[in-house]
Tab-separated table of C-alpha atoms in Angstrom:
chain	number	residue	atom	x	y	z
A	14	MET	CA	11.434	13.614	-53.917
A	15	LYS	CA	12.701	13.819	-50.246
A	16	LYS	CA	9.458	15.002	-49.011
A	17	ILE	CA	7.344	12.087	-50.685
A	18	LEU	CA	9.391	9.721	-49.436
A	19	PHE	CA	8.837	10.685	-46.247
A	20	ILE	CA	5.077	10.819	-46.348
A	21	VAL	CA	4.995	7.426	-47.971
A	22	LEU	CA	7.200	6.127	-45.246
A	23	LEU	CA	5.365	7.527	-42.216
A	24	LEU	CA	2.165	6.041	-43.477
A	25	VAL	CA	3.745	2.878	-43.963
A	26	MET	CA	4.503	2.849	-40.094
A	27	CYS	CA	1.456	4.331	-39.173
A	28	LEU	CA	-0.579	1.440	-40.035
A	29	TYR	CA	2.174	-0.811	-39.021
A	30	ASN	CA	1.969	0.538	-35.303
A	31	VAL	CA	-1.757	-1.091	-34.838
A	32	ASP	CA	-1.504	-1.041	-31.282
A	33	ALA	CA	-1.076	2.299	-29.231
A	34	LYS	CA	0.398	1.589	-26.108
A	35	ASP	CA	-1.558	1.768	-23.060
A	36	ILE	CA	-0.625	3.779	-19.599
A	37	SER	CA	-0.123	1.899	-16.637
A	38	TYR	CA	0.285	3.194	-13.086
A	39	SER	CA	1.307	1.099	-9.629
A	40	MET	CA	1.923	2.143	-6.333
A	41	ASN	CA	5.558	0.644	-6.488
A	42	LYS	CA	5.413	1.006	-2.810
A	43	TYR	CA	5.381	-2.798	-1.502
A	44	ASP	CA	7.143	-5.969	-2.636
A	45	ILE	CA	3.678	-7.260	-3.172
A	46	GLU	CA	0.475	-5.290	-3.961
A	47	THR	CA	-2.859	-6.069	-5.964
A	48	PHE	CA	-6.105	-4.110	-6.619
A	49	ASN	CA	-9.292	-6.037	-6.973
A	50	TYR	CA	-11.895	-3.224	-7.376
A	51	ILE	CA	-12.777	-0.147	-9.034
A	52	GLU	CA	-15.356	2.572	-8.458
A	53	ARG	CA	-15.967	6.068	-10.001
A	54	SER	CA	-15.346	8.601	-6.870
A	55	TYR	CA	-17.147	11.971	-6.804
A	56	ASN	CA	-16.512	15.328	-5.075
A	57	THR	CA	-18.820	17.003	-2.768
A	58	LEU	CA	-20.808	18.692	-5.524
A	59	LEU	CA	-21.711	14.787	-6.371
A	60	LYS	CA	-19.762	15.703	-9.423
A	61	GLN	CA	-17.169	12.468	-10.937
A	62	ASP	CA	-13.769	13.565	-10.351
A	63	GLY	CA	-11.666	10.635	-10.989
A	64	TYR	CA	-12.057	6.765	-9.963
A	65	VAL	CA	-11.416	4.777	-6.614
A	66	LEU	CA	-9.239	1.487	-6.515
A	67	GLY	CA	-9.407	-1.012	-3.959
A	68	GLY	CA	-6.878	-4.050	-3.258
A	69	SER	CA	-4.508	-5.354	-0.606
A	70	PHE	CA	-0.595	-4.875	-0.054
A	71	LEU	CA	2.109	-7.460	2.322
A	72	LYS	CA	3.014	-4.583	4.596
A	73	GLU	CA	5.764	-6.593	5.873
A	74	LYS	CA	6.686	-10.235	6.786
A	75	ILE	CA	7.106	-11.127	10.824
A	76	GLU	CA	9.372	-13.371	12.422
A	77	ILE	CA	7.830	-14.922	15.513
A	78	GLY	CA	9.948	-18.384	16.839
A	79	ASP	CA	10.290	-20.100	13.624
A	80	ASN	CA	7.138	-18.894	12.343
A	81	THR	CA	6.852	-16.191	9.482
A	82	TYR	CA	3.411	-14.351	8.973
A	83	ASN	CA	2.185	-12.072	6.368
A	84	ASP	CA	1.285	-8.497	7.281
A	85	TYR	CA	-1.455	-8.005	4.245
A	86	GLN	CA	-3.364	-4.959	4.791
A	87	VAL	CA	-6.587	-3.283	2.841
A	88	ILE	CA	-5.606	-0.437	0.755
A	89	LEU	CA	-8.025	2.579	-0.903
A	90	VAL	CA	-6.779	4.782	-3.032
A	91	LYS	CA	-7.912	7.888	-5.385
A	92	TYR	CA	-7.005	8.783	-9.053
A	93	ASP	CA	-8.791	12.047	-10.173
A	94	LYS	CA	-9.397	12.451	-13.968
A	95	ASN	CA	-5.454	13.020	-14.754
A	96	ASP	CA	-4.762	9.637	-12.961
A	97	LYS	CA	-2.562	11.501	-10.341
A	98	LEU	CA	-2.806	10.036	-7.026
A	99	VAL	CA	-5.100	12.260	-4.578
A	100	TRP	CA	-5.048	10.402	-1.229
A	101	LYS	CA	-4.424	6.795	0.216
A	102	TYR	CA	-6.474	4.682	3.003
A	103	THR	CA	-5.190	1.885	4.729
A	104	TYR	CA	-6.582	-0.483	7.026
A	105	GLY	CA	-5.247	-3.685	9.396
A	106	ASN	CA	-3.601	-4.848	12.260
A	107	THR	CA	-0.514	-7.637	11.914
A	108	SER	CA	-3.411	-10.015	10.714
A	109	GLU	CA	-3.827	-11.046	6.707
A	110	ASP	CA	-6.629	-8.187	6.051
A	111	TYR	CA	-7.864	-8.469	2.612
A	112	ILE	CA	-10.767	-6.596	0.801
A	113	LYS	CA	-13.647	-8.530	0.413
A	114	TYR	CA	-15.842	-5.907	-1.585
A	115	LEU	CA	-16.030	-2.628	-2.618
A	116	THR	CA	-19.362	-0.265	-3.247
A	117	TYR	CA	-21.051	3.148	-2.394
A	118	THR	CA	-22.760	4.233	0.986
A	119	TYR	CA	-25.496	6.772	0.719
A	120	ASP	CA	-27.436	9.282	2.385
A	121	GLU	CA	-30.969	9.776	4.171
A	122	ASN	CA	-31.516	11.137	0.170
A	123	GLY	CA	-30.181	7.924	-1.458
A	124	ASN	CA	-27.492	10.395	-2.255
A	125	ILE	CA	-24.071	8.369	-2.471
A	126	ASP	CA	-21.796	9.919	0.198
A	127	GLY	CA	-18.587	7.638	0.468
A	128	TYR	CA	-17.152	4.714	-0.232
A	129	LEU	CA	-18.038	1.156	1.542
A	130	ILE	CA	-15.150	-1.293	2.284
A	131	ILE	CA	-15.940	-4.600	3.109
A	132	THR	CA	-13.499	-6.802	5.222
A	133	ASN	CA	-12.846	-9.227	8.176
A	134	GLU	CA	-12.247	-7.898	11.563
A	135	THR	CA	-8.442	-7.449	11.971
A	136	TYR	CA	-6.331	-8.611	15.026
A	137	ASP	CA	-2.847	-8.754	16.287
A	138	ILE	CA	-1.102	-11.954	15.327
A	139	ASN	CA	0.564	-12.094	18.975
A	140	GLU	CA	-3.209	-12.265	20.198
A	141	PRO	CA	-5.929	-14.840	19.670
A	142	ASN	CA	-7.897	-14.849	16.653
A	143	ILE	CA	-11.084	-12.594	17.450
A	144	GLY	CA	-13.331	-14.492	14.877
A	145	GLY	CA	-14.306	-14.348	10.925
A	146	ASN	CA	-16.822	-11.377	11.268
A	147	SER	CA	-16.570	-8.764	9.263
A	148	ILE	CA	-16.220	-5.052	9.430
A	149	ILE	CA	-17.914	-2.629	7.492
A	150	ILE	CA	-16.099	0.973	6.653
A	151	LYS	CA	-17.382	3.690	5.561
A	152	ILE	CA	-14.428	6.367	3.889
A	153	GLY	CA	-15.498	10.008	3.111
A	154	PHE	CA	-14.897	11.720	-0.457
A	155	ASP	CA	-11.803	13.136	1.597
A	156	GLY	CA	-10.255	9.479	2.016
A	157	LYS	CA	-11.030	9.876	5.528
A	158	LEU	CA	-12.217	7.522	7.807
A	159	VAL	CA	-16.213	7.907	8.729
A	160	TYR	CA	-16.813	4.960	10.922
A	161	GLU	CA	-16.148	0.911	11.298
A	162	ARG	CA	-19.152	-1.097	12.309
A	163	LYS	CA	-19.101	-4.670	13.352
A	164	ILE	CA	-21.422	-7.367	11.433
A	165	ASP	CA	-21.816	-10.201	14.106
A	166	GLU	CA	-23.878	-12.519	11.888
A	167	GLY	CA	-20.891	-13.908	9.755
A	168	SER	CA	-18.827	-12.761	7.121
A	169	ILE	CA	-19.434	-10.763	3.753
A	170	LYS	CA	-19.008	-12.440	0.842
A	171	LYS	CA	-20.617	-9.922	-1.159
A	172	ILE	CA	-23.022	-6.821	-0.701
A	173	ILE	CA	-25.030	-4.837	-3.247
A	174	PRO	CA	-27.282	-1.797	-3.033
A	175	THR	CA	-31.065	-2.087	-3.282
A	176	TYR	CA	-33.709	0.305	-4.050
A	177	ASN	CA	-37.669	1.211	-4.128
A	178	GLU	CA	-39.591	3.723	-6.241
A	179	ASN	CA	-37.746	6.205	-4.149
A	180	GLY	CA	-34.269	5.349	-5.069
A	181	ILE	CA	-31.882	3.171	-2.567
A	182	ASP	CA	-32.856	2.091	0.266
A	183	GLY	CA	-30.598	-0.440	1.395
A	184	TYR	CA	-28.552	-3.331	0.624
A	185	ILE	CA	-28.594	-7.135	0.426
A	186	SER	CA	-25.694	-9.522	1.134
A	187	ILE	CA	-24.448	-12.820	1.007
A	188	LEU	CA	-22.791	-13.721	4.331
A	189	ASP	CA	-20.589	-17.272	5.241
A	190	ILE	CA	-21.736	-18.681	8.919
A	191	GLN	CA	-20.638	-21.413	10.753
A	192	THR	CA	-23.630	-23.853	9.480
A	193	GLY	CA	-23.501	-22.310	5.746
A	194	SER	CA	-24.597	-19.142	4.432
A	195	SER	CA	-26.932	-16.583	4.728
A	196	LEU	CA	-29.067	-13.493	2.704
A	197	ILE	CA	-29.366	-10.714	4.475
A	198	LYS	CA	-31.170	-7.387	3.698
A	199	TYR	CA	-29.879	-4.378	5.436
A	200	ASN	CA	-31.180	-0.540	5.729
A	201	LYS	CA	-28.959	2.585	5.106
A	202	ASP	CA	-27.495	2.279	8.397
A	203	PHE	CA	-26.985	-1.478	8.306
A	204	GLU	CA	-29.223	-2.629	10.768
A	205	VAL	CA	-30.684	-5.824	9.615
A	206	VAL	CA	-34.321	-5.905	8.021
A	207	SER	CA	-34.726	-9.640	6.932
A	208	ARG	CA	-32.668	-12.853	6.994
A	209	ARG	CA	-32.693	-16.390	5.618
A	210	ASP	CA	-30.553	-18.638	6.380
A	211	PHE	CA	-29.215	-21.311	4.113
A	212	ASN	CA	-28.186	-24.221	6.518
A	213	ASP	CA	-25.380	-26.934	5.181
A	214	THR	CA	-25.348	-24.978	1.859
A	215	SER	CA	-22.799	-22.092	0.352
A	216	LEU	CA	-23.731	-19.236	-1.733
A	217	ALA	CA	-21.734	-18.052	-4.197
A	218	ASP	CA	-23.056	-15.212	-5.680
A	219	LEU	CA	-26.399	-12.868	-5.999
A	220	THR	CA	-27.557	-10.355	-7.920
A	221	LEU	CA	-30.762	-8.021	-8.377
A	222	VAL	CA	-34.035	-9.835	-10.423
A	223	LYS	CA	-35.673	-6.764	-12.574
A	224	ASN	CA	-38.696	-6.414	-14.443
A	225	ASP	CA	-38.787	-3.079	-16.279
A	226	ASN	CA	-35.976	-2.034	-14.234
A	227	ASN	CA	-37.610	-2.499	-11.064
A	228	ILE	CA	-36.681	-4.846	-8.736
A	229	SER	CA	-38.722	-8.103	-8.156
A	230	GLY	CA	-36.968	-10.267	-6.826
A	231	TYR	CA	-32.997	-11.880	-6.382
A	232	ALA	CA	-30.969	-14.474	-7.986
A	233	VAL	CA	-28.675	-16.597	-6.094
A	234	ILE	CA	-26.400	-19.302	-6.874
A	235	LYS	CA	-26.840	-21.812	-4.276
A	236	GLY	CA	-24.233	-24.709	-4.104
A	237	ASN	CA	-24.966	-26.118	-7.667
A	238	ASP	CA	-28.290	-24.757	-8.624
A	239	LEU	CA	-29.599	-21.414	-9.818
A	240	ILE	CA	-32.738	-20.129	-7.906
A	241	THR	CA	-34.622	-16.878	-7.175
A	242	VAL	CA	-36.384	-15.668	-4.494
A	243	ASP	CA	-39.060	-12.819	-3.826
A	244	LEU	CA	-38.214	-9.756	-2.143
A	245	ASN	CA	-39.060	-11.509	0.962
A	246	LEU	CA	-36.261	-13.786	0.264
A	247	SER	CA	-38.687	-16.795	0.231
A	248	ASN	CA	-40.516	-18.538	-2.578
A	249	ASP	CA	-37.771	-20.363	-3.988
A	250	VAL	CA	-37.606	-21.600	-7.743
A	251	VAL	CA	-35.082	-23.353	-9.042
A	252	ILE	CA	-33.851	-22.461	-12.562
A	253	SER	CA	-31.068	-24.803	-13.347
A	254	ASP	CA	-28.496	-27.239	-12.338
A	255	ILE	CA	-25.451	-25.089	-13.616
A	256	SER	CA	-23.028	-28.078	-12.319
A	257	LYS	CA	-21.990	-28.271	-16.029
A	258	TYR	CA	-20.209	-24.928	-16.006
A	259	LYS	CA	-16.507	-24.714	-15.405
A	260	THR	CA	-17.683	-21.218	-13.456
A	261	PHE	CA	-20.309	-19.128	-13.189
A	262	ASN	CA	-21.529	-15.324	-12.057
A	263	LEU	CA	-24.582	-13.457	-11.971
A	264	GLU	CA	-24.831	-9.374	-13.215
A	265	GLU	CA	-28.033	-7.630	-13.342
A	266	ALA	CA	-29.950	-6.755	-16.499
A	267	ASN	CA	-33.005	-4.427	-17.298
A	268	ASP	CA	-35.172	-7.322	-17.413
A	269	GLY	CA	-34.906	-10.373	-15.226
A	270	PHE	CA	-30.905	-11.149	-15.004
A	271	ILE	CA	-27.580	-12.430	-16.496
A	272	LEU	CA	-25.923	-16.079	-15.859
A	273	TYR	CA	-22.008	-15.959	-17.235
A	274	GLY	CA	-18.633	-17.682	-17.050
A	275	ILE	CA	-17.006	-20.426	-18.303
A	276	THR	CA	-18.540	-23.049	-20.186
A	277	GLU	CA	-16.411	-26.513	-22.203
A	278	ASP	CA	-19.741	-27.005	-23.915
A	279	VAL	CA	-18.391	-25.151	-27.529
A	280	LYS	CA	-16.953	-26.180	-30.646
A	281	LEU	CA	-13.788	-24.790	-31.518
A	282	ASN	CA	-10.620	-25.023	-33.789
A	283	LYS	CA	-8.378	-24.222	-30.728
A	284	GLY	CA	-8.925	-24.468	-27.033
A	285	ASP	CA	-11.974	-26.212	-25.449
A	286	SER	CA	-13.440	-23.715	-23.380
A	287	SER	CA	-15.197	-20.645	-24.085
A	288	TYR	CA	-17.312	-17.830	-22.488
A	289	TYR	CA	-21.107	-17.978	-22.294
A	290	LEU	CA	-23.861	-15.375	-21.169
A	291	ILE	CA	-27.281	-16.292	-20.609
A	292	ASN	CA	-30.547	-13.821	-19.976
A	293	TYR	CA	-33.169	-14.929	-17.705
A	294	ASN	CA	-36.762	-13.329	-17.692
A	295	ASN	CA	-39.816	-14.435	-15.482
A	296	ASN	CA	-37.341	-17.608	-14.766
A	297	GLU	CA	-37.218	-18.832	-18.452
A	298	GLU	CA	-34.156	-18.344	-20.630
A	299	VAL	CA	-34.652	-15.142	-22.998
A	300	TRP	CA	-31.207	-15.660	-24.989
A	301	GLU	CA	-27.955	-17.718	-24.619
A	302	THR	CA	-24.572	-16.434	-26.479
A	303	ILE	CA	-21.586	-18.829	-26.870
A	304	GLY	CA	-18.382	-17.450	-27.434
A	305	VAL	CA	-16.585	-18.313	-30.449
A	306	THR	CA	-12.902	-17.098	-29.078
A	307	PRO	CA	-11.131	-19.755	-26.740
A	308	ALA	CA	-11.654	-18.555	-23.181
A	309	THR	CA	-10.165	-19.830	-19.715
A	310	SER	CA	-11.206	-20.609	-16.677
A	311	LYS	CA	-7.801	-19.473	-15.181
A	312	GLY	CA	-8.235	-15.878	-16.079
A	313	LYS	CA	-10.796	-13.721	-14.162
A	314	ILE	CA	-13.835	-12.832	-16.363
A	315	VAL	CA	-16.300	-9.615	-15.561
A	316	LEU	CA	-19.144	-8.652	-17.242
A	317	LEU	CA	-19.594	-4.824	-17.254
A	318	PRO	CA	-22.899	-3.210	-17.393
A	319	ILE	CA	-22.921	0.099	-19.522
A	320	LYS	CA	-25.634	2.504	-17.701
A	321	LYS	CA	-27.436	5.499	-18.614
A	322	ASP	CA	-30.801	5.432	-16.667
A	323	LYS	CA	-31.058	2.078	-17.783
A	324	ILE	CA	-28.217	-0.741	-19.105
A	325	LYS	CA	-27.946	0.185	-22.773
A	326	GLU	CA	-25.084	-2.664	-23.149
A	327	TYR	CA	-22.355	-4.787	-21.796
A	328	LEU	CA	-18.972	-5.211	-21.712
A	329	LEU	CA	-16.948	-8.660	-21.338
A	330	LEU	CA	-13.449	-9.158	-20.298
A	331	TYR	CA	-12.090	-12.550	-20.302
A	332	LYS	CA	-8.652	-14.368	-21.098
A	333	ASN	CA	-7.970	-16.030	-24.331
A	334	GLN	CA	-6.677	-19.441	-23.952
A	335	VAL	CA	-4.473	-19.782	-26.765
A	336	ASP	CA	-2.337	-16.796	-26.413
A	337	SER	CA	-3.335	-15.857	-22.761
A	338	SER	CA	-3.895	-12.310	-23.604
A	339	TYR	CA	-6.570	-10.472	-22.346
A	340	GLU	CA	-9.793	-9.277	-24.379
A	341	VAL	CA	-12.722	-7.303	-24.215
A	342	VAL	CA	-15.850	-7.490	-26.167
A	343	LYS	CA	-19.375	-5.283	-26.538
A	344	ILE	CA	-22.078	-7.378	-26.128
A	345	ASN	CA	-25.766	-5.920	-26.548
A	346	LEU	CA	-28.976	-6.536	-24.999
A	347	ASP	CA	-29.949	-9.401	-27.470
A	348	GLY	CA	-26.805	-11.360	-26.274
A	349	GLU	CA	-25.143	-10.625	-30.206
A	350	VAL	CA	-21.483	-10.205	-29.694
A	351	LEU	CA	-20.790	-6.699	-31.311
A	352	LYS	CA	-16.741	-6.716	-31.810
A	353	LYS	CA	-13.517	-7.042	-29.947
A	354	VAL	CA	-13.009	-3.631	-28.380
A	355	LYS	CA	-9.482	-4.459	-26.589
A	356	LYS	CA	-6.767	-6.985	-26.688
A	357	ILE	CA	-3.988	-6.604	-24.339
A	358	ASN	CA	-1.285	-9.524	-24.908
A	359	ASP	CA	1.115	-8.592	-21.911
A	360	SER	CA	1.757	-11.422	-20.000
A	361	TYR	CA	2.858	-9.642	-17.001
A	362	TYR	CA	-0.484	-8.489	-16.416
A	363	ASN	CA	-2.995	-10.012	-14.168
A	364	PHE	CA	-6.435	-8.278	-14.316
A	365	GLU	CA	-8.794	-8.685	-11.684
A	366	ASN	CA	-11.512	-5.744	-12.730
A	367	PHE	CA	-12.486	-3.010	-14.765
A	368	TYR	CA	-14.696	-0.525	-15.793
A	369	SER	CA	-15.626	1.747	-18.879
A	370	ASN	CA	-16.700	5.604	-19.137
A	371	GLY	CA	-17.300	4.651	-22.920
A	372	THR	CA	-14.607	6.117	-24.434
A	373	THR	CA	-11.878	4.973	-22.323
A	374	ILE	CA	-11.521	1.433	-20.041
A	375	TYR	CA	-9.760	1.473	-17.319
A	376	PHE	CA	-8.268	-1.869	-15.768
A	377	VAL	CA	-7.077	-2.720	-11.981
A	378	GLY	CA	-4.832	-5.741	-11.165
A	379	GLN	CA	-1.339	-6.669	-10.610
A	380	ILE	CA	1.668	-6.691	-12.650
A	381	ASN	CA	3.837	-10.020	-12.085
A	382	CYS	CA	7.764	-9.590	-12.022
A	383	PRO	CA	8.751	-11.713	-14.611
A	384	LEU	CA	10.570	-14.851	-13.683
A	385	ASP	CA	13.807	-14.414	-15.725
A	386	GLU	CA	14.148	-10.511	-14.610
A	387	ASN	CA	15.548	-9.222	-11.254
A	388	CYS	CA	12.804	-6.794	-10.232
A	389	GLU	CA	12.384	-4.238	-7.262
A	390	TYR	CA	9.276	-5.963	-6.663
A	391	ASP	CA	7.666	-9.260	-6.820
A	392	ASN	CA	3.742	-8.308	-7.849
A	393	ASN	CA	2.857	-4.417	-7.990
A	394	SER	CA	-0.196	-2.981	-8.089
A	395	LEU	CA	-1.934	-2.226	-11.452
A	396	TYR	CA	-3.730	0.584	-13.053
A	397	LEU	CA	-3.697	0.689	-16.516
A	398	VAL	CA	-5.432	3.229	-18.606
A	399	SER	CA	-6.873	2.206	-22.281
A	400	ASP	CA	-8.305	4.200	-24.781
A	401	GLU	CA	-11.135	2.031	-26.677
A	402	ASP	CA	-10.625	3.738	-30.200
A	403	LYS	CA	-6.883	3.411	-30.031
A	404	VAL	CA	-6.026	-0.035	-28.700
A	405	ILE	CA	-8.031	-2.465	-31.050
A	406	GLU	CA	-7.204	-5.738	-32.248
A	407	VAL	CA	-6.294	-6.078	-35.893
A	408	LYS	CA	-5.299	-9.669	-37.202
A	409	ASP	CA	-1.894	-10.222	-38.091
A	410	ASP	CA	-2.944	-11.708	-41.803
A	411	THR	CA	-4.449	-8.211	-42.188
A	412	SER	CA	-1.868	-6.306	-40.955
A	413	LYS	CA	0.748	-8.226	-42.739
A	414	ASN	CA	-1.102	-8.140	-45.716
A	415	VAL	CA	-1.361	-4.156	-45.350
A	416	ILE	CA	2.077	-3.669	-44.645
A	417	ILE	CA	2.755	-5.773	-47.781
A	418	VAL	CA	0.947	-4.122	-50.217
A	419	PHE	CA	2.308	-0.522	-49.013
A	420	SER	CA	5.961	-1.941	-49.013
A	421	ILE	CA	5.406	-2.903	-53.071
A	422	LEU	CA	3.699	0.532	-53.569
A	423	PHE	CA	6.535	2.244	-51.901
A	424	ILE	CA	8.891	0.326	-53.879
A	425	ILE	CA	7.438	0.655	-57.078
A	426	LEU	CA	7.191	4.632	-56.182
A	427	VAL	CA	10.881	4.604	-55.809
A	428	GLY	CA	12.009	3.041	-58.346
A	429	GLY	CA	9.733	5.447	-60.625
A	430	ILE	CA	10.809	8.461	-59.159
A	431	ILE	CA	14.373	7.178	-59.917
A	432	TYR	CA	13.413	6.102	-63.589
A	433	ILE	CA	11.942	9.614	-64.016
A	434	ARG	CA	14.913	11.719	-62.689
A	435	ARG	CA	17.556	9.545	-65.062
A	436	LYS	CA	15.259	9.965	-68.209
A	437	THR	CA	14.794	14.055	-67.252
A	438	LYS	CA	19.160	13.983	-67.067
A	439	LYS	CA	19.355	12.579	-70.207
């Protein structure tokens, strides 16, 4: 009887514990830390061996006279496949230094040969500010500095690799300049190949425009307009006025590109906004998807392409407007939301970015100290490793019904065993 009771009780407990625990890691060294970017890491044989995370930390507060200055510095760290910290690189003087972007560097054959950090030129707060130009920092696979290069054209907001039929051939970037913004194309040595200035206009985002996985131009958010330009950064085509959306971002697609963000053009029982995705190809809308889950613009929204040779599907990270949980949904190439693969209810987490290898999701961001607790930190960096197959949302009603049914079966089984044993004794 004891064995039967144990098995039934274990089954009930397993069904009750529908959410497995995620594993979170943090540097836990400074008062304020955050990670903003995550990319796969490689060894010298070009084999993936973990992940690199980019962010910033508050090194110290500096008192000069009656003023207090925050000495933030850029940080890049590597975790191996066992989620152990391998190395750490930091950059910055006593000014406030933040990571602006993280991607890869490439050799003459188009192979990844390091990590590219974009930040603004640092300076000492006791000296005059030297300006807002960007610094390109190359870090090798071993975490050591390879070189620093100053970009005199302005401050890089975003930079992404471009390629031709032979592979990676350089980069295209958005720069903030004194008169507005610019699009600049570089070769792999960061020499300027071409440039297009947009005076008195701010550029917010850009992505590649593809035709059957080949680059045919670039999509750009210019003020409140979504536009495309050709490979020579000319022949503008205005696709849409996007001022009606609360937020807007761009991501690549196998054909065309994706516009996504948060919209209030929804019909929901709870909440007043949700996510949207629109696939454009040949400057025309192919499909549009509007979320049925309330999503807020106060949380980070990130669309992640899952690739092999081509993009095979997407994962979308957003923050639920009702319960402030973070959720991840899987979306196919036709814009259909296939399923929800993740729901994390911890209100202490702020996610900035994420990556998935197909079975595990890696989140980066920040852990916030609760207001009612006395922590040794204010905001810790967050590196959270979560198994897609173990941590999924189970609706409250469903889980409660399962527990009720098995509780009733448990009571009936125990009662039946007791009844049978009493009759046997008689």
